[in-house]
Amino acid sequence: MSTNPGQVRRFRVGRHDVTLAGGSVVGHRYPANFDVLHVDATLPFAAVADGMGSGRGSTVAGSTAMTTLVEAVHAAGSTADDRRLRAAVAEAQSRVRAAGAQLGELTGCTLTALLVGPDGEHGWITQIGDSRVYRLRGGLLELLTVDHTVAWLGAVHGWYPADSPAAAAARYQLTRYIGHPDRPEPDLLAVTLRPGDVYCLCTDGVAEQVEYGRLRDLLGGIREPGGTVDRILADSLAAGGRDNATVALLTIT
């Protein structure tokens, strides 16, 4: 369960030190891990993906989408920006749709990433699906992204109580994902980076099993990001391990 040694990276970007750490566990429900984690070795860039279902299409979608995104970011290098991220997600849509046509089964995944700009003062979040980005700043843990699910729409618009059976049934009805036949665009957010910020990217295996207050406390007590990753993943297992769980942390000092 421990974070792999290669999954903690440190960068000096502008006037900031940026640390990335990530890890993933299978959990107790599935025989394999259908999440995909990327903690970049050369750029302050991290991403998570979560395959839909437990079939071959889930594995192919996650790996294809992540490979496409990473290739695009590396090709752009210091010129990577929101426009290039949007183009990379569009290319991932095309590649995953083509793979799904060959497989003849559901082939889709979420995709969420955070890229720090070359000045170290700004970053870009790209997100499609229900893998999330949280930010801890000044003791406040905020959810920066929106779940692209029918359950989220229902809760926001009052179709049913958030904790109702109807909401639970709609939880896995994604309105946007990589591999969707309509090739929907991702959400793109520009964020200003400040010393003390902690960004947490995670799949729903973390978001649904690690309670908000506990996640806030863990992120607020970071001394070594790799150890915090391990504690978050351990909590997901202690809560039942009902899903693959993946987390990537980015800290700014």
GROMACS .gro file of C-alpha atoms in nm:
model
  253
    1MET     CA    1   0.000   0.000   0.000
    2SER     CA    2   0.290   0.238   0.056
    3THR     CA    3   0.370   0.511  -0.190
    4ASN     CA    4   0.624   0.394  -0.445
    5PRO     CA    5   0.965   0.564  -0.404
    6GLY     CA    6   0.940   0.723  -0.747
    7GLN     CA    7   0.608   0.888  -0.666
    8VAL     CA    8   0.742   1.186  -0.468
    9ARG     CA    9   0.887   1.472  -0.676
   10ARG     CA   10   1.024   1.814  -0.581
   11PHE     CA   11   1.059   2.121  -0.803
   12ARG     CA   12   1.170   2.479  -0.772
   13VAL     CA   13   0.937   2.686  -0.989
   14GLY     CA   14   0.980   3.061  -0.982
   15ARG     CA   15   0.989   3.160  -0.617
   16HIS     CA   16   0.803   2.850  -0.497
   17ASP     CA   17   0.900   2.498  -0.396
   18VAL     CA   18   0.647   2.251  -0.533
   19THR     CA   19   0.623   1.895  -0.403
   20LEU     CA   20   0.419   1.622  -0.569
   21ALA     CA   21   0.330   1.288  -0.413
   22GLY     CA   22   0.088   1.019  -0.515
   23GLY     CA   23  -0.026   0.666  -0.453
   24SER     CA   24  -0.303   0.418  -0.528
   25VAL     CA   25  -0.459   0.106  -0.376
   26VAL     CA   26  -0.685  -0.160  -0.525
   27GLY     CA   27  -0.918  -0.184  -0.227
   28HIS     CA   28  -1.124  -0.490  -0.135
   29ARG     CA   29  -1.392  -0.495  -0.405
   30TYR     CA   30  -1.211  -0.526  -0.736
   31PRO     CA   31  -0.948  -0.780  -0.846
   32ALA     CA   32  -0.736  -0.512  -1.013
   33ASN     CA   33  -0.676  -0.138  -1.011
   34PHE     CA   34  -0.866   0.048  -1.282
   35ASP     CA   35  -0.741   0.387  -1.164
   36VAL     CA   36  -0.437   0.546  -1.328
   37LEU     CA   37  -0.197   0.780  -1.147
   38HIS     CA   38   0.066   1.006  -1.299
   39VAL     CA   39   0.316   1.204  -1.091
   40ASP     CA   40   0.551   1.362  -1.342
   41ALA     CA   41   0.927   1.326  -1.308
   42THR     CA   42   1.025   1.638  -1.502
   43LEU     CA   43   0.737   1.886  -1.471
   44PRO     CA   44   0.518   2.003  -1.179
   45PHE     CA   45   0.224   1.809  -1.315
   46ALA     CA   46   0.000   1.537  -1.173
   47ALA     CA   47  -0.309   1.357  -1.298
   48VAL     CA   48  -0.554   1.083  -1.200
   49ALA     CA   49  -0.797   0.880  -1.409
   50ASP     CA   50  -1.069   0.633  -1.309
   51GLY     CA   51  -1.193   0.371  -1.553
   52MET     CA   52  -1.562   0.300  -1.585
   53GLY     CA   53  -1.649  -0.054  -1.481
   54SER     CA   54  -1.414  -0.347  -1.436
   55GLY     CA   55  -1.376  -0.470  -1.791
   56ARG     CA   56  -1.109  -0.441  -2.055
   57GLY     CA   57  -1.258  -0.111  -2.171
   58SER     CA   58  -1.193   0.044  -1.831
   59THR     CA   59  -0.824  -0.045  -1.843
   60VAL     CA   60  -0.780   0.068  -2.203
   61ALA     CA   61  -0.962   0.398  -2.148
   62GLY     CA   62  -0.760   0.496  -1.843
   63SER     CA   63  -0.423   0.409  -1.992
   64THR     CA   64  -0.502   0.567  -2.330
   65ALA     CA   65  -0.635   0.889  -2.182
   66MET     CA   66  -0.342   0.929  -1.945
   67THR     CA   67  -0.082   0.850  -2.211
   68THR     CA   68  -0.239   1.105  -2.445
   69LEU     CA   69  -0.244   1.378  -2.181
   70VAL     CA   70   0.113   1.316  -2.065
   71GLU     CA   71   0.245   1.309  -2.422
   72ALA     CA   72   0.081   1.645  -2.494
   73VAL     CA   73   0.212   1.811  -2.178
   74HIS     CA   74   0.564   1.685  -2.241
   75ALA     CA   75   0.554   1.795  -2.605
   76ALA     CA   76   0.450   2.145  -2.499
   77GLY     CA   77   0.702   2.166  -2.213
   78SER     CA   78   0.723   2.517  -2.070
   79THR     CA   79   0.461   2.637  -2.321
   80ALA     CA   80   0.192   2.406  -2.186
   81ASP     CA   81  -0.120   2.604  -2.099
   82ASP     CA   82  -0.498   2.580  -2.080
   83ARG     CA   83  -0.537   2.575  -2.460
   84ARG     CA   84  -0.299   2.283  -2.498
   85LEU     CA   85  -0.469   2.097  -2.213
   86ARG     CA   86  -0.804   2.135  -2.383
   87ALA     CA   87  -0.658   2.007  -2.710
   88ALA     CA   88  -0.502   1.711  -2.527
   89VAL     CA   89  -0.836   1.612  -2.376
   90ALA     CA   90  -1.000   1.637  -2.719
   91GLU     CA   91  -0.734   1.404  -2.858
   92ALA     CA   92  -0.789   1.165  -2.566
   93GLN     CA   93  -1.160   1.161  -2.650
   94SER     CA   94  -1.083   1.059  -3.008
   95ARG     CA   95  -0.835   0.789  -2.912
   96VAL     CA   96  -1.056   0.636  -2.645
   97ARG     CA   97  -1.359   0.636  -2.875
   98ALA     CA   98  -1.153   0.460  -3.142
   99ALA     CA   99  -1.034   0.203  -2.889
  100GLY     CA  100  -1.390   0.144  -2.773
  101ALA     CA  101  -1.504   0.083  -3.129
  102GLN     CA  102  -1.242  -0.191  -3.159
  103LEU     CA  103  -1.332  -0.350  -2.825
  104GLY     CA  104  -1.707  -0.332  -2.871
  105GLU     CA  105  -1.772  -0.259  -2.503
  106LEU     CA  106  -1.799   0.035  -2.265
  107THR     CA  107  -1.467   0.218  -2.285
  108GLY     CA  108  -1.452   0.530  -2.073
  109CYS     CA  109  -1.283   0.703  -1.781
  110THR     CA  110  -1.257   1.021  -1.582
  111LEU     CA  111  -0.951   1.244  -1.620
  112THR     CA  112  -0.836   1.514  -1.379
  113ALA     CA  113  -0.502   1.698  -1.382
  114LEU     CA  114  -0.316   1.994  -1.233
  115LEU     CA  115  -0.028   2.162  -1.414
  116VAL     CA  116   0.182   2.436  -1.254
  117GLY     CA  117   0.277   2.716  -1.493
  118PRO     CA  118   0.642   2.802  -1.562
  119ASP     CA  119   0.630   3.110  -1.337
  120GLY     CA  120   0.515   2.908  -1.037
  121GLU     CA  121   0.243   3.163  -0.966
  122HIS     CA  122  -0.040   3.004  -1.161
  123GLY     CA  123  -0.173   2.661  -1.247
  124TRP     CA  124  -0.439   2.499  -1.463
  125ILE     CA  125  -0.683   2.230  -1.361
  126THR     CA  126  -0.853   2.019  -1.625
  127GLN     CA  127  -1.131   1.786  -1.516
  128ILE     CA  128  -1.392   1.565  -1.675
  129GLY     CA  129  -1.598   1.308  -1.486
  130ASP     CA  130  -1.613   1.277  -1.109
  131SER     CA  131  -1.250   1.261  -1.001
  132ARG     CA  132  -1.198   1.570  -0.789
  133VAL     CA  133  -0.960   1.848  -0.694
  134TYR     CA  134  -0.966   1.991  -0.342
  135ARG     CA  135  -0.763   2.285  -0.217
  136LEU     CA  136  -0.668   2.353   0.143
  137ARG     CA  137  -0.590   2.721   0.196
  138GLY     CA  138  -0.588   2.901   0.531
  139GLY     CA  139  -0.753   2.606   0.703
  140LEU     CA  140  -1.045   2.593   0.458
  141LEU     CA  141  -1.079   2.280   0.246
  142GLU     CA  142  -1.267   2.365  -0.074
  143LEU     CA  143  -1.387   2.140  -0.352
  144LEU     CA  144  -1.277   2.322  -0.669
  145THR     CA  145  -1.432   2.085  -0.921
  146VAL     CA  146  -1.784   1.972  -1.001
  147ASP     CA  147  -1.887   1.607  -1.033
  148HIS     CA  148  -2.020   1.551  -1.383
  149THR     CA  149  -2.297   1.321  -1.265
  150VAL     CA  150  -2.675   1.316  -1.262
  151ALA     CA  151  -2.657   1.292  -0.881
  152TRP     CA  152  -2.472   1.626  -0.865
  153LEU     CA  153  -2.727   1.793  -1.091
  154GLY     CA  154  -3.009   1.649  -0.883
  155ALA     CA  155  -2.862   1.772  -0.556
  156VAL     CA  156  -2.792   2.122  -0.694
  157HIS     CA  157  -3.135   2.164  -0.851
  158GLY     CA  158  -3.332   1.999  -0.572
  159TRP     CA  159  -3.458   1.700  -0.764
  160TYR     CA  160  -3.407   1.484  -0.456
  161PRO     CA  161  -3.223   1.497  -0.121
  162ALA     CA  162  -2.848   1.444  -0.155
  163ASP     CA  163  -2.860   1.140   0.076
  164SER     CA  164  -3.167   0.980  -0.085
  165PRO     CA  165  -3.185   0.645  -0.268
  166ALA     CA  166  -3.256   0.839  -0.588
  167ALA     CA  167  -2.931   1.032  -0.547
  168ALA     CA  168  -2.741   0.711  -0.479
  169ALA     CA  169  -2.883   0.553  -0.794
  170ALA     CA  170  -2.772   0.855  -0.999
  171ARG     CA  171  -2.423   0.865  -0.848
  172TYR     CA  172  -2.261   0.665  -1.127
  173GLN     CA  173  -2.454   0.820  -1.416
  174LEU     CA  174  -2.177   1.035  -1.561
  175THR     CA  175  -2.283   1.324  -1.783
  176ARG     CA  176  -1.928   1.380  -1.910
  177TYR     CA  177  -1.634   1.143  -1.940
  178ILE     CA  178  -1.351   1.047  -2.173
  179GLY     CA  179  -1.499   0.814  -2.434
  180HIS     CA  180  -1.846   0.973  -2.428
  181PRO     CA  181  -2.008   0.956  -2.774
  182ASP     CA  182  -2.062   1.335  -2.782
  183ARG     CA  183  -1.695   1.405  -2.697
  184PRO     CA  184  -1.777   1.662  -2.427
  185GLU     CA  185  -1.517   1.919  -2.325
  186PRO     CA  186  -1.355   1.925  -1.981
  187ASP     CA  187  -1.387   2.198  -1.723
  188LEU     CA  188  -1.074   2.416  -1.715
  189LEU     CA  189  -0.985   2.626  -1.411
  190ALA     CA  190  -0.703   2.876  -1.368
  191VAL     CA  191  -0.576   2.891  -1.011
  192THR     CA  192  -0.334   3.127  -0.837
  193LEU     CA  193  -0.077   2.941  -0.628
  194ARG     CA  194   0.013   3.066  -0.282
  195PRO     CA  195   0.262   2.942  -0.021
  196GLY     CA  196   0.084   2.703   0.213
  197ASP     CA  197  -0.160   2.576  -0.051
  198VAL     CA  198  -0.225   2.202  -0.066
  199TYR     CA  199  -0.401   2.060  -0.373
  200CYS     CA  200  -0.550   1.711  -0.355
  201LEU     CA  201  -0.649   1.524  -0.672
  202CYS     CA  202  -0.841   1.205  -0.606
  203THR     CA  203  -1.070   0.943  -0.753
  204ASP     CA  204  -1.407   0.870  -0.595
  205GLY     CA  205  -1.253   0.582  -0.401
  206VAL     CA  206  -1.104   0.855  -0.182
  207ALA     CA  207  -1.379   1.117  -0.208
  208GLU     CA  208  -1.654   0.875  -0.106
  209GLN     CA  209  -1.466   0.696   0.171
  210VAL     CA  210  -1.252   0.959   0.345
  211GLU     CA  211  -1.480   1.198   0.533
  212TYR     CA  212  -1.440   1.572   0.467
  213GLY     CA  213  -1.322   1.660   0.818
  214ARG     CA  214  -1.069   1.380   0.822
  215LEU     CA  215  -0.932   1.480   0.481
  216ARG     CA  216  -0.901   1.842   0.596
  217ASP     CA  217  -0.712   1.735   0.908
  218LEU     CA  218  -0.474   1.512   0.714
  219LEU     CA  219  -0.398   1.778   0.454
  220GLY     CA  220  -0.355   2.039   0.725
  221GLY     CA  221  -0.099   1.831   0.912
  222ILE     CA  222   0.137   1.752   0.624
  223ARG     CA  223   0.502   1.717   0.718
  224GLU     CA  224   0.599   1.472   0.445
  225PRO     CA  225   0.354   1.446   0.153
  226GLY     CA  226   0.432   1.081   0.081
  227GLY     CA  227   0.333   0.987   0.435
  228THR     CA  228   0.009   1.183   0.404
  229VAL     CA  229  -0.072   0.998   0.083
  230ASP     CA  230  -0.026   0.669   0.268
  231ARG     CA  231  -0.255   0.780   0.550
  232ILE     CA  232  -0.529   0.889   0.309
  233LEU     CA  233  -0.515   0.555   0.129
  234ALA     CA  234  -0.513   0.365   0.459
  235ASP     CA  235  -0.827   0.552   0.560
  236SER     CA  236  -0.997   0.451   0.235
  237LEU     CA  237  -0.924   0.088   0.316
  238ALA     CA  238  -1.037   0.124   0.677
  239ALA     CA  239  -1.365   0.272   0.551
  240GLY     CA  240  -1.433  -0.046   0.355
  241GLY     CA  241  -1.209  -0.033   0.049
  242ARG     CA  242  -1.519  -0.045  -0.171
  243ASP     CA  243  -1.337   0.101  -0.470
  244ASN     CA  244  -0.991   0.159  -0.613
  245ALA     CA  245  -0.853   0.469  -0.440
  246THR     CA  246  -0.598   0.707  -0.588
  247VAL     CA  247  -0.464   1.038  -0.462
  248ALA     CA  248  -0.206   1.293  -0.577
  249LEU     CA  249  -0.098   1.584  -0.355
  250LEU     CA  250   0.067   1.907  -0.462
  251THR     CA  251   0.205   2.139  -0.195
  252ILE     CA  252   0.332   2.494  -0.241
  253THR     CA  253   0.594   2.650  -0.011
   0.00000   0.00000   0.00000
